[in-house]
Short mmCIF file of C-alpha atoms and ligand atoms in Angstrom, two decimals:
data_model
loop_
_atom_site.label_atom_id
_atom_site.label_comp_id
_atom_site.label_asym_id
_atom_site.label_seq_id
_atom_site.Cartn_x
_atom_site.Cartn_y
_atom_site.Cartn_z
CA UNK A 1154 77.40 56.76 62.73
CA UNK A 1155 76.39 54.99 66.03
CA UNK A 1156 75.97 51.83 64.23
CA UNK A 1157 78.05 50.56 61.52
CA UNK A 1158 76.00 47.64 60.29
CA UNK A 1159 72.60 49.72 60.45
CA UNK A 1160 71.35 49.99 57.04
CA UNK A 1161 71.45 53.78 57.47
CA UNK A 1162 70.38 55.58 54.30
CA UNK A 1163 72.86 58.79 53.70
CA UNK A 1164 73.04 60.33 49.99
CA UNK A 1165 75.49 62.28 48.87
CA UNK A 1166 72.66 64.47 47.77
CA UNK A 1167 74.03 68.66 48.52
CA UNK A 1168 73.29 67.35 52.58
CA UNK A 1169 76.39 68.23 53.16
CA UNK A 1170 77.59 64.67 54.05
CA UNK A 1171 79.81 63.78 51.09
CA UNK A 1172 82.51 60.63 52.15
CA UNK A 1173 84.24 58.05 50.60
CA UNK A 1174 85.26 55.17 51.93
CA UNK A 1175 88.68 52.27 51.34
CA UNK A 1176 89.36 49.21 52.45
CA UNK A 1177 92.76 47.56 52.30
CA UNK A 1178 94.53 43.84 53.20
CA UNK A 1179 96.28 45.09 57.02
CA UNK A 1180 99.75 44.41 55.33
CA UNK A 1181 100.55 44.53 51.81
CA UNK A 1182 104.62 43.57 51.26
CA UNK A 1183 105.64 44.21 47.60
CA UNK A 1184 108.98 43.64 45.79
CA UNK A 1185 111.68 40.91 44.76
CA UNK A 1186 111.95 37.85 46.76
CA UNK A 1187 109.22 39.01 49.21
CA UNK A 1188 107.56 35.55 49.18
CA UNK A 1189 109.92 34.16 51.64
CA UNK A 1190 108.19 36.25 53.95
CA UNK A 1191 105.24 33.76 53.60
CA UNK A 1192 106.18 31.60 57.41
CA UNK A 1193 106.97 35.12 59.04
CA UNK A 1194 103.10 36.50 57.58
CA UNK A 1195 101.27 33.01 58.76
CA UNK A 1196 102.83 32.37 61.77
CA UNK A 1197 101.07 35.50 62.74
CA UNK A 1198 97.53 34.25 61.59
CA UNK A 1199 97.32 30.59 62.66
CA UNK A 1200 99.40 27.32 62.54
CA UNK A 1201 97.19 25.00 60.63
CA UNK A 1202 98.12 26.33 56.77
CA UNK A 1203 95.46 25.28 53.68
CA UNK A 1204 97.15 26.51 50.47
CA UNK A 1205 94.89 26.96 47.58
CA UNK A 1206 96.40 26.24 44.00
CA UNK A 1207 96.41 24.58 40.61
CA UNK A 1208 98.80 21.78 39.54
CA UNK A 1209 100.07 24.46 36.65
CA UNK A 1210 101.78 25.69 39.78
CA UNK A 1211 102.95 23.07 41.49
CA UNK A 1212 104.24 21.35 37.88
CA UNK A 1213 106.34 25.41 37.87
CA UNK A 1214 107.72 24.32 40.94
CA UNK A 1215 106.14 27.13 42.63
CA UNK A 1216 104.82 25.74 45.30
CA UNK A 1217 106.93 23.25 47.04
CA UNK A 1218 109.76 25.93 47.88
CA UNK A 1219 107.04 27.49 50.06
CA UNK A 1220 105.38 24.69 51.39
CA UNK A 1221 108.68 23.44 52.96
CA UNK A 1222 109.43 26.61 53.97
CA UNK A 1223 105.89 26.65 56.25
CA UNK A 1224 107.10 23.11 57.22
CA UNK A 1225 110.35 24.07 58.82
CA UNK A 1226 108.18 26.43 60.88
CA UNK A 1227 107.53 24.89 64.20
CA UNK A 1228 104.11 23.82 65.16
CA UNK A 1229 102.68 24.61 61.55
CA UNK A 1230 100.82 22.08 59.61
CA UNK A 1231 100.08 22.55 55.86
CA UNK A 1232 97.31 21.10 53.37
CA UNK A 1233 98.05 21.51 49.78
CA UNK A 1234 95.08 22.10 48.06
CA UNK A 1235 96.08 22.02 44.01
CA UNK A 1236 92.68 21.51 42.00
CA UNK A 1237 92.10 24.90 41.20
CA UNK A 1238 91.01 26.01 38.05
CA UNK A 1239 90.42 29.03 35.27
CA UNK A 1240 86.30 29.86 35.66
CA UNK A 1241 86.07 28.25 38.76
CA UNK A 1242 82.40 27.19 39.57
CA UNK A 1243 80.43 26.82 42.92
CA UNK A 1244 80.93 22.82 42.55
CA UNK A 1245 84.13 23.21 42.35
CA UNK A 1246 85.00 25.90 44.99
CA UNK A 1247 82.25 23.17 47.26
CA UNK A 1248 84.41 20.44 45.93
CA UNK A 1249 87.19 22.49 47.60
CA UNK A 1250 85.44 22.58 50.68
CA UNK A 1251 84.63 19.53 51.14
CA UNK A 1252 88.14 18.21 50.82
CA UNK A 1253 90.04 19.94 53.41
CA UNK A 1254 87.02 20.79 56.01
CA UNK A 1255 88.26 18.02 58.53
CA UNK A 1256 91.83 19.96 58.54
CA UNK A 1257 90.61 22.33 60.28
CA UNK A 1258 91.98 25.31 59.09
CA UNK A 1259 93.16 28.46 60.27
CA UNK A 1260 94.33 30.34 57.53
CA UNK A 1261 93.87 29.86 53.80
CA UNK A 1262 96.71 31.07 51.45
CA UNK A 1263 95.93 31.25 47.56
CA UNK A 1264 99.09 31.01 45.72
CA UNK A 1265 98.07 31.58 41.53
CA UNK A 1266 96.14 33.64 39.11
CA UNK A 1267 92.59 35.20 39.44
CA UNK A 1268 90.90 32.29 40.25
CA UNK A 1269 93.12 30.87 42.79
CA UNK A 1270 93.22 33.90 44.80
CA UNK A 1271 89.02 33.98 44.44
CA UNK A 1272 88.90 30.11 45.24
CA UNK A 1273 91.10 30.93 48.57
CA UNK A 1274 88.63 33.85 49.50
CA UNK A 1275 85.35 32.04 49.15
CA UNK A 1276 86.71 28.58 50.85
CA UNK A 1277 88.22 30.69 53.45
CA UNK A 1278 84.16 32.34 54.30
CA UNK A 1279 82.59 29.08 53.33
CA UNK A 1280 84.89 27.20 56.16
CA UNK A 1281 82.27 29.20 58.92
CA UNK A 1282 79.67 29.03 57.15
CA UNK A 1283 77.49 25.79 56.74
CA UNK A 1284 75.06 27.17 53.75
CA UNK A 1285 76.39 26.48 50.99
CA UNK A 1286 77.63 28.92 48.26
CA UNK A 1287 74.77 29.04 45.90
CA UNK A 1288 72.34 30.76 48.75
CA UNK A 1289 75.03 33.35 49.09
CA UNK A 1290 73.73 35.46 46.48
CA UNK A 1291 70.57 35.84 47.87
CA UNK A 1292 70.83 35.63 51.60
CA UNK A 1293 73.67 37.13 51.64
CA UNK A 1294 77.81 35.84 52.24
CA UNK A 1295 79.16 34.76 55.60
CA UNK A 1296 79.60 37.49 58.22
CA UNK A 1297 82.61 36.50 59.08
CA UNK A 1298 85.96 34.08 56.89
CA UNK A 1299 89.15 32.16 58.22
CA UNK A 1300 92.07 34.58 57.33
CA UNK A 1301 93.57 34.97 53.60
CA UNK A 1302 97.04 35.57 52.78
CA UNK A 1303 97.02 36.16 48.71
CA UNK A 1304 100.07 35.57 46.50
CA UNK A 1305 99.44 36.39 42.78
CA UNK A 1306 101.55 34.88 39.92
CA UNK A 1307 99.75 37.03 37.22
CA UNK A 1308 99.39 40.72 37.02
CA UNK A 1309 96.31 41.43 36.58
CA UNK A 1310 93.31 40.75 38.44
CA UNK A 1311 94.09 42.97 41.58
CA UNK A 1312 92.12 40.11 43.50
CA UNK A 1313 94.89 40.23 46.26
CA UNK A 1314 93.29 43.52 47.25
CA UNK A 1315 89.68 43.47 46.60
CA UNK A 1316 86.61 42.19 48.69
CA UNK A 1317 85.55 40.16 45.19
CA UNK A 1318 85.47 36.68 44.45
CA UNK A 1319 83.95 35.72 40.83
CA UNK A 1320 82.81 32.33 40.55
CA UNK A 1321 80.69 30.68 37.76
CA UNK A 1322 77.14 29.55 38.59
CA UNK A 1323 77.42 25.89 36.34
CA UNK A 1324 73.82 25.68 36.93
CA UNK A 1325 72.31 29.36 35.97
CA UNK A 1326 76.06 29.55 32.80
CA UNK A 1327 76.41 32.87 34.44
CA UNK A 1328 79.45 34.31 36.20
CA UNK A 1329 78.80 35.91 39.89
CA UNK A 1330 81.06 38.40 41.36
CA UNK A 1331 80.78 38.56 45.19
CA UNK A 1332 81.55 41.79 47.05
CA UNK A 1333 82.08 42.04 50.68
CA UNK A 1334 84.40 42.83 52.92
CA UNK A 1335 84.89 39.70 54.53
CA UNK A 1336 86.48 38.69 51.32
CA UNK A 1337 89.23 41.08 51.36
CA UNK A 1338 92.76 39.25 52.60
CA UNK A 1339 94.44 39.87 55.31
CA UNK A 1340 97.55 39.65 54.06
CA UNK A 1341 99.35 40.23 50.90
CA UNK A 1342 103.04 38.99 49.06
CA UNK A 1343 103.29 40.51 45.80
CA UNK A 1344 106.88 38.91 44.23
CA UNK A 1345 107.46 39.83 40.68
CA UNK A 1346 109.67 37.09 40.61
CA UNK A 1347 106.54 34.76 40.88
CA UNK A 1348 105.15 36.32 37.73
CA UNK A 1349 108.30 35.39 35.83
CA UNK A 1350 106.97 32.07 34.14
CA UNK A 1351 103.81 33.93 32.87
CA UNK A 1352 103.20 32.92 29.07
CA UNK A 1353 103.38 35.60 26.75
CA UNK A 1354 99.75 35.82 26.13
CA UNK A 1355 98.59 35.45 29.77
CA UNK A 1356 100.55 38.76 30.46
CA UNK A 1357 98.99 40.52 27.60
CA UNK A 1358 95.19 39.81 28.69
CA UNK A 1359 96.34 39.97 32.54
CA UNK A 1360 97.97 43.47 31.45
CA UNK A 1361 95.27 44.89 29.74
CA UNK A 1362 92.86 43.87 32.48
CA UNK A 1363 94.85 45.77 34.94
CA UNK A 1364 94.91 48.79 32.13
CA UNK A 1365 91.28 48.71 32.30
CA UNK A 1366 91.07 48.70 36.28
CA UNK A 1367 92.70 51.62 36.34
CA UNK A 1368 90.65 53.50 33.50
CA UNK A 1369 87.71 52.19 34.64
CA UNK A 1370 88.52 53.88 37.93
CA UNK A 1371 89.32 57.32 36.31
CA UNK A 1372 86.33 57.61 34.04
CA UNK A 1373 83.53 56.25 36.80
CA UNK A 1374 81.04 58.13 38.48
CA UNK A 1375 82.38 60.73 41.34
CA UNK A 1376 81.83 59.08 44.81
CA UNK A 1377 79.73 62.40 45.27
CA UNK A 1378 77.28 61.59 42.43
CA UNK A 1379 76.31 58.30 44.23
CA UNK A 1380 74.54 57.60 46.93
CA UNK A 1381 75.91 56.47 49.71
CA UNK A 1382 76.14 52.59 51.30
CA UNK A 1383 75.65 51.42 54.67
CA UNK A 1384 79.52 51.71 56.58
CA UNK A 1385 79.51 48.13 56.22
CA UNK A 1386 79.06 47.37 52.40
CA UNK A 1387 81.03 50.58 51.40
CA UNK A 1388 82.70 49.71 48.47
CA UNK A 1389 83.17 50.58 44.82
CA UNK A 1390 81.68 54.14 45.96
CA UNK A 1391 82.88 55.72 43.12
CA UNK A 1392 85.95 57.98 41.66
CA UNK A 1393 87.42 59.23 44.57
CA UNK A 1394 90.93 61.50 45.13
CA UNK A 1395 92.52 58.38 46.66
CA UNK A 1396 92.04 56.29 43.43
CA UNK A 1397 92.69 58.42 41.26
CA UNK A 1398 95.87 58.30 42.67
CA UNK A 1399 96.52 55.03 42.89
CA UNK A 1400 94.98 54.89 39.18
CA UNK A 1401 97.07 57.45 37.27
CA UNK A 1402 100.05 55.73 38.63
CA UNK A 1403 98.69 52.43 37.51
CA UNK A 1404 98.89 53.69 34.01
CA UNK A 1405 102.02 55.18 33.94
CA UNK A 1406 103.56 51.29 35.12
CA UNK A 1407 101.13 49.50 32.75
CA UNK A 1408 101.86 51.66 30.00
CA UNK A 1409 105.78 51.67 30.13
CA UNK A 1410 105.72 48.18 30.63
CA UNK A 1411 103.58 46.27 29.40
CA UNK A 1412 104.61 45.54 26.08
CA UNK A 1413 108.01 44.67 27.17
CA UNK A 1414 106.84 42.02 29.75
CA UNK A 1415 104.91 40.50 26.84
CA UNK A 1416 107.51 40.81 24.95
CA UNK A 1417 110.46 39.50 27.10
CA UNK A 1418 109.19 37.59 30.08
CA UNK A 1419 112.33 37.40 31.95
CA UNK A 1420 112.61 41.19 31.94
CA UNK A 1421 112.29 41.66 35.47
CA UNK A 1422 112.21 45.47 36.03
CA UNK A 1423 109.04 44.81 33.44
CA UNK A 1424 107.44 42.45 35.32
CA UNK A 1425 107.99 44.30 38.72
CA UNK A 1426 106.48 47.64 37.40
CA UNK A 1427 103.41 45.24 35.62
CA UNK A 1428 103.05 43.67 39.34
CA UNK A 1429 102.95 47.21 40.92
CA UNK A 1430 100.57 48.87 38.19
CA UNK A 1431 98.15 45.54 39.03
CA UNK A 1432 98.63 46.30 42.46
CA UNK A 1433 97.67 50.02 42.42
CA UNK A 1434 95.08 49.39 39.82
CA UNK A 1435 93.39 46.80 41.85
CA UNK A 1436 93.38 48.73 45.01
CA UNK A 1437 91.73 51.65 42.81
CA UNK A 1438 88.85 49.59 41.49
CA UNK A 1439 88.45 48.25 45.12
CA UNK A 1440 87.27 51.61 45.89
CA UNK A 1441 86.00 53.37 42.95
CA UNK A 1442 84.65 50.09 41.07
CA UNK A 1443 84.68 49.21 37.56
CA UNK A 1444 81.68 50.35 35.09
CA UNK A 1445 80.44 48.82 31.27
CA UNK A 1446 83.53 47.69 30.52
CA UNK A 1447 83.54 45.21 32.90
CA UNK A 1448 79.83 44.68 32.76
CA UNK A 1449 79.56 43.87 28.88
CA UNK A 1450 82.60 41.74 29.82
CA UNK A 1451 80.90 39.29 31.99
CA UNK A 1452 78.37 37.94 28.82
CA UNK A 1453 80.85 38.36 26.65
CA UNK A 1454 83.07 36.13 28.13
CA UNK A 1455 80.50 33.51 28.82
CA UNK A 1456 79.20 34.02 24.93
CA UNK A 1457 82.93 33.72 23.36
CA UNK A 1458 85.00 32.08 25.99
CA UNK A 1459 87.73 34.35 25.90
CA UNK A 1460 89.82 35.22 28.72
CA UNK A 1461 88.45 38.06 30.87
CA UNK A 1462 91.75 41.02 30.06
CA UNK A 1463 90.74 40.01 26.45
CA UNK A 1464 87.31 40.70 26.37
CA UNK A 1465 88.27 43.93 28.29
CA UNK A 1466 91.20 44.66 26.14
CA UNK A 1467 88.32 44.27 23.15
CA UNK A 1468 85.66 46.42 24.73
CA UNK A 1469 87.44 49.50 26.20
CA UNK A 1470 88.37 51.23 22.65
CA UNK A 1471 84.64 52.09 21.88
CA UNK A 1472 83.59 52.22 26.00
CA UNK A 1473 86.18 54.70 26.33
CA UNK A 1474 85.39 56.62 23.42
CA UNK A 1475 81.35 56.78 24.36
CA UNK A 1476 82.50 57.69 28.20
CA UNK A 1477 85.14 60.22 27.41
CA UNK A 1478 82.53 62.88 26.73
CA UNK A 1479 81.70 62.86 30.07
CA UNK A 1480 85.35 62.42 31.35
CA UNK A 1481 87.37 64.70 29.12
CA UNK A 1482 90.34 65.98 31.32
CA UNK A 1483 90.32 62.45 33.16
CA UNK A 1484 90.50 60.43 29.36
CA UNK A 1485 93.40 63.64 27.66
CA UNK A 1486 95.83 62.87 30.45
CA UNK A 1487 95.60 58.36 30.56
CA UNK A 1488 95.86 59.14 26.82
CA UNK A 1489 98.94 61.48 26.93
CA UNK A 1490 100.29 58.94 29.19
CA UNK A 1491 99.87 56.05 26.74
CA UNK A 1492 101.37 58.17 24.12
CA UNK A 1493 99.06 60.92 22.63
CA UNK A 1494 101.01 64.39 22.20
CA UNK A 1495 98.19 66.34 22.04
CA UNK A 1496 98.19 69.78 24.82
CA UNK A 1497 94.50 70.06 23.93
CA UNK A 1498 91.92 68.30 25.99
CA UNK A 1499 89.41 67.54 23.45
CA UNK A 1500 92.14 66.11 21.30
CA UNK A 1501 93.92 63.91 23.31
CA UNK A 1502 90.81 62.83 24.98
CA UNK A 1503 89.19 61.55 21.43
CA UNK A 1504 92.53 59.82 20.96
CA UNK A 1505 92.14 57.62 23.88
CA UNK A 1506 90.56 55.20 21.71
CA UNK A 1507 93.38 55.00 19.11
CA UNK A 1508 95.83 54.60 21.50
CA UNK A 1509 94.17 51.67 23.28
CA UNK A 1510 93.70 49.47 20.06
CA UNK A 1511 97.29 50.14 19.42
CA UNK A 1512 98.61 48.83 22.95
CA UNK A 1513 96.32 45.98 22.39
CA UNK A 1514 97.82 45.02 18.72
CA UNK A 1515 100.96 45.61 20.28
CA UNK A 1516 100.60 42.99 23.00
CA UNK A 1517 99.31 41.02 20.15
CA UNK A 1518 95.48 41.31 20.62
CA UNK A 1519 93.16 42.07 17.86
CA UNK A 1520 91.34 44.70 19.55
CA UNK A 1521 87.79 44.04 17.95
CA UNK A 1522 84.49 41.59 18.64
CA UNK A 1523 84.85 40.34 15.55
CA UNK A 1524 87.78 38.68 16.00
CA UNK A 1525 86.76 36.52 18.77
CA UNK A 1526 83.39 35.48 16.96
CA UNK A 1527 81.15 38.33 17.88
CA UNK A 1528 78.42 39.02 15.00
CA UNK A 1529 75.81 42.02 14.60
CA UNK A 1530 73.29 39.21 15.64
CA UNK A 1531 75.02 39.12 18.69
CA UNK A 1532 74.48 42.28 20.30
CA UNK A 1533 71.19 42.80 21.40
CA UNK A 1534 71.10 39.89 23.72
CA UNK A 1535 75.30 40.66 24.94
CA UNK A 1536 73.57 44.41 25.82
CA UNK A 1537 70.74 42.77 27.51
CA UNK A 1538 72.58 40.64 29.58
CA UNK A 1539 74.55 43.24 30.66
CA UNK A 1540 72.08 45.76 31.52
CA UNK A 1541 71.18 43.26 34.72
CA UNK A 1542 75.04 43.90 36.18
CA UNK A 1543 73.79 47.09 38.16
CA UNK A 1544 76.13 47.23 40.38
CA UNK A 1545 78.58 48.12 37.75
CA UNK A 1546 76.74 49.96 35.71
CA UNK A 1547 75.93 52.42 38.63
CA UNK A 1548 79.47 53.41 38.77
CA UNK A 1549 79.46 54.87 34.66
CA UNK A 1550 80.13 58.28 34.20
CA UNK A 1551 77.08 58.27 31.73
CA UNK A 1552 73.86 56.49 32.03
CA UNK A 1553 74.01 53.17 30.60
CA UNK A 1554 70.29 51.72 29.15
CA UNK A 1555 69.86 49.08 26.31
CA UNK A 1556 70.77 51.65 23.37
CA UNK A 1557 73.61 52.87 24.48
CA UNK A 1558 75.45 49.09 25.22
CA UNK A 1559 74.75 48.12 21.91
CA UNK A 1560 76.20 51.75 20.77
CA UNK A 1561 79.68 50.50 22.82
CA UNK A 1562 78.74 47.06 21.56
CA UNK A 1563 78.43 48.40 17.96
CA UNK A 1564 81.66 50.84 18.65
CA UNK A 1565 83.70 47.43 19.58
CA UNK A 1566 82.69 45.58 16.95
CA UNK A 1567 84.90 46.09 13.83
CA UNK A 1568 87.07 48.65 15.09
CA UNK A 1569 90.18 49.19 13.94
CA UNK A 1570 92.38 51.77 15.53
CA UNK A 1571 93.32 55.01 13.31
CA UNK A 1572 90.64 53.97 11.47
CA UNK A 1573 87.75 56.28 12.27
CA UNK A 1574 84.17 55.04 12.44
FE1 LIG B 1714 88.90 42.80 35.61
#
């Protein structure tokens, strides 16, 4: 390609011209204690530090060990940023903005959860950018962003590797998940140790939203199946050899550890294999993309307020189950890896299902809608709203129309695992 930002139309269509495509941070440091590489990683980016955050942090004493450790670096200056927040909407992310624009930074860090990490990449490409972030959508993000360095305290959303931001839309009560590449960080500091003072039921829905990055990643559409995207948008092209890599391994952490992070949350060999499997799993997703699971999640989460890993934890039983069909070597082995002894394909594969719900009541969530307030009245509009998220539903190994979300919807609903339906 002469051109990468033509919009030139290629499908992976028997032309011959089948490629997939990953994107990565340019340095990704991982293990114990590797936050204190944090002045070494910005002095390379810029001197004038904004750090994105919540006070939850900064009350954890997070934050002010690495603050004073940018201080001590000569010629740095730092702005503590701290009002971040869970569901973070375009007011607030602009209330961000507005705040530390006459700083003049050169290089936003995002110390936290989901949210912080997604606050840090949109203020980071809304700092050279004067539109604001509600014409994004439609006109289309900022070509270019200040640098991001990403440090996540949760395991779980994989932000620290993906070119996605989800903020909410206050005005439109819709969530709106932002994909380009200028998103992606530049940088990334994954300490388990920083995951340490995660509550008990943070980990579980972090976990299991990590879990279902990873199986979404498996069970999508093969990159060869879709068509194609200009150089420059290529992402989320679809199953590919390099995440299923990074995928199966993903499960293998998650699913040896999870349950003891939950359970013990100083148990650091748990939390550093939890860390890793988000890691992996995140970088997965970043290429292959995540399917219904994800897309039934986004209503459902704005219909029952629930955290995001729970509503996933909830809706991948009965999404795996109506996938597998279409996945069955792909579903047999994550299930033999959670725990199903099965040698036969067809049989481990239909006990993917089972073995889901029973990590989730494990980790100590009830692993059906109707425990967080979901009725049969409830389903046709969840499915409806859903059916808009496209650019998920693309990436499903089976064809997803009205019917068959309110068959997954239906599946979720009362299910109880061992239990058939
Ligand atoms: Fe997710």
């Amino acid at each position: 390609m002469e051109d990468s930002n033509a919009a030139v139309e290629v499908s992976n269509d028997g032309s011959g011209l089948k490629w997939w495509s990953f994107s990565s941070p340019q340095r990704v440091s991982f293990g114990v204690g590797s936050r204190r590489l944090l002045p070494d990683v910005v002095r390379d980016l810029g001197a004038r530090v904004l750090v994105c955050t919540d006070h939850n942090m900064v009350a954890a004493g997070v934050i002010a060990p690495l603050v004073e450790s940018l201080t001590k670096t000569p010629d740095v200056e730092v702005l503590v940023y701290d009002e971040g927040e869970a569901e973070m909407g375009f007011d607030g992310a602009e209330a961000c903005v507005d705040a530390v624009r006459s700083f003049g930074a050169t290089v936003v860090v995002g110390i936290g959860g989901g949210s912080n990490l997604d606050l840090a990449k949109v203020v980071a490409a809304r700092l050279c950018d004067d539109r604001p972030i509600s014409r994004w959508a439609a006109e289309g993000l900022p070509q270019r962003a200040l640098a991001v360095v990403a440090l996540p305290t949760t395991a779980g959303t994989g932000s620290e590797v993906t070119p996605i931001a989800v903020l909410t839309d206050e005005r439109r009560h819709l969530k709106v998940g932002f994909q380009n590449h200028v998103l992606l960080p530049r940088a990334v500091l994954v300490d388990p140790e920083l995951t340490l003072t995660c509550p008990a039921s943070v980990t579980a829905h972090s976990g299991m939203d990590a879990l279902s990055h990873a199986i979404e990643s498996l069970l999508d559409i093969s990159f060869a199946d879709k068509p194609t995207q200009a150089y420059a948008d290529q992402a989320f092209v679809g199953k590919n050899p390099y995440s299923d890599a990074l995928a199966i391994e993903a499960v293998t952490l998650i699913g040896r550890s999870l349950a003891r992070a939950v359970r013990d949350g100083d148990d650091l060999a748990a939390r550093t294999d939890m860390a890793l499997g988000s890691l992996l799993a995140g970088m997965a997703f970043a290429a292959a993309g995540t399917a219904v699971i994800h897309a039934l999640q986004y209503p459902l989460g704005a219909l029952t307020r629930t955290a995001h890993g729970h509503g996933n934890a909830v809706l991948m039983p009965s999404a795996v189950r109506y996938n597998s069909s279409a996945r069955r070597s792909e579903a047999a082995r994550i299930a033999r890896i959670l725990g199903s002894t099965s040698d036969v394909d067809d049989v481990a594969a239909s006990e993917l299902a089972d073995v889901l719900g029973e990590l989730a009541l494990e980790v100590g969530i009830t692993p059906n809608l109707r425990s967080i307030g979901v009725n049969e009245t409830d389903l046709d509009s969840l499915a409806s709203a859903a059916l808009g998220i496209t650019r998920l539903l693309n990436n499903n190994p089976r064809p997803m129309d009205h019917e068959a979300l309110v068959d997954v919807l239906r599946g979720a609903l009362d299910f109880v695992p061992g239990v058939r339906w």
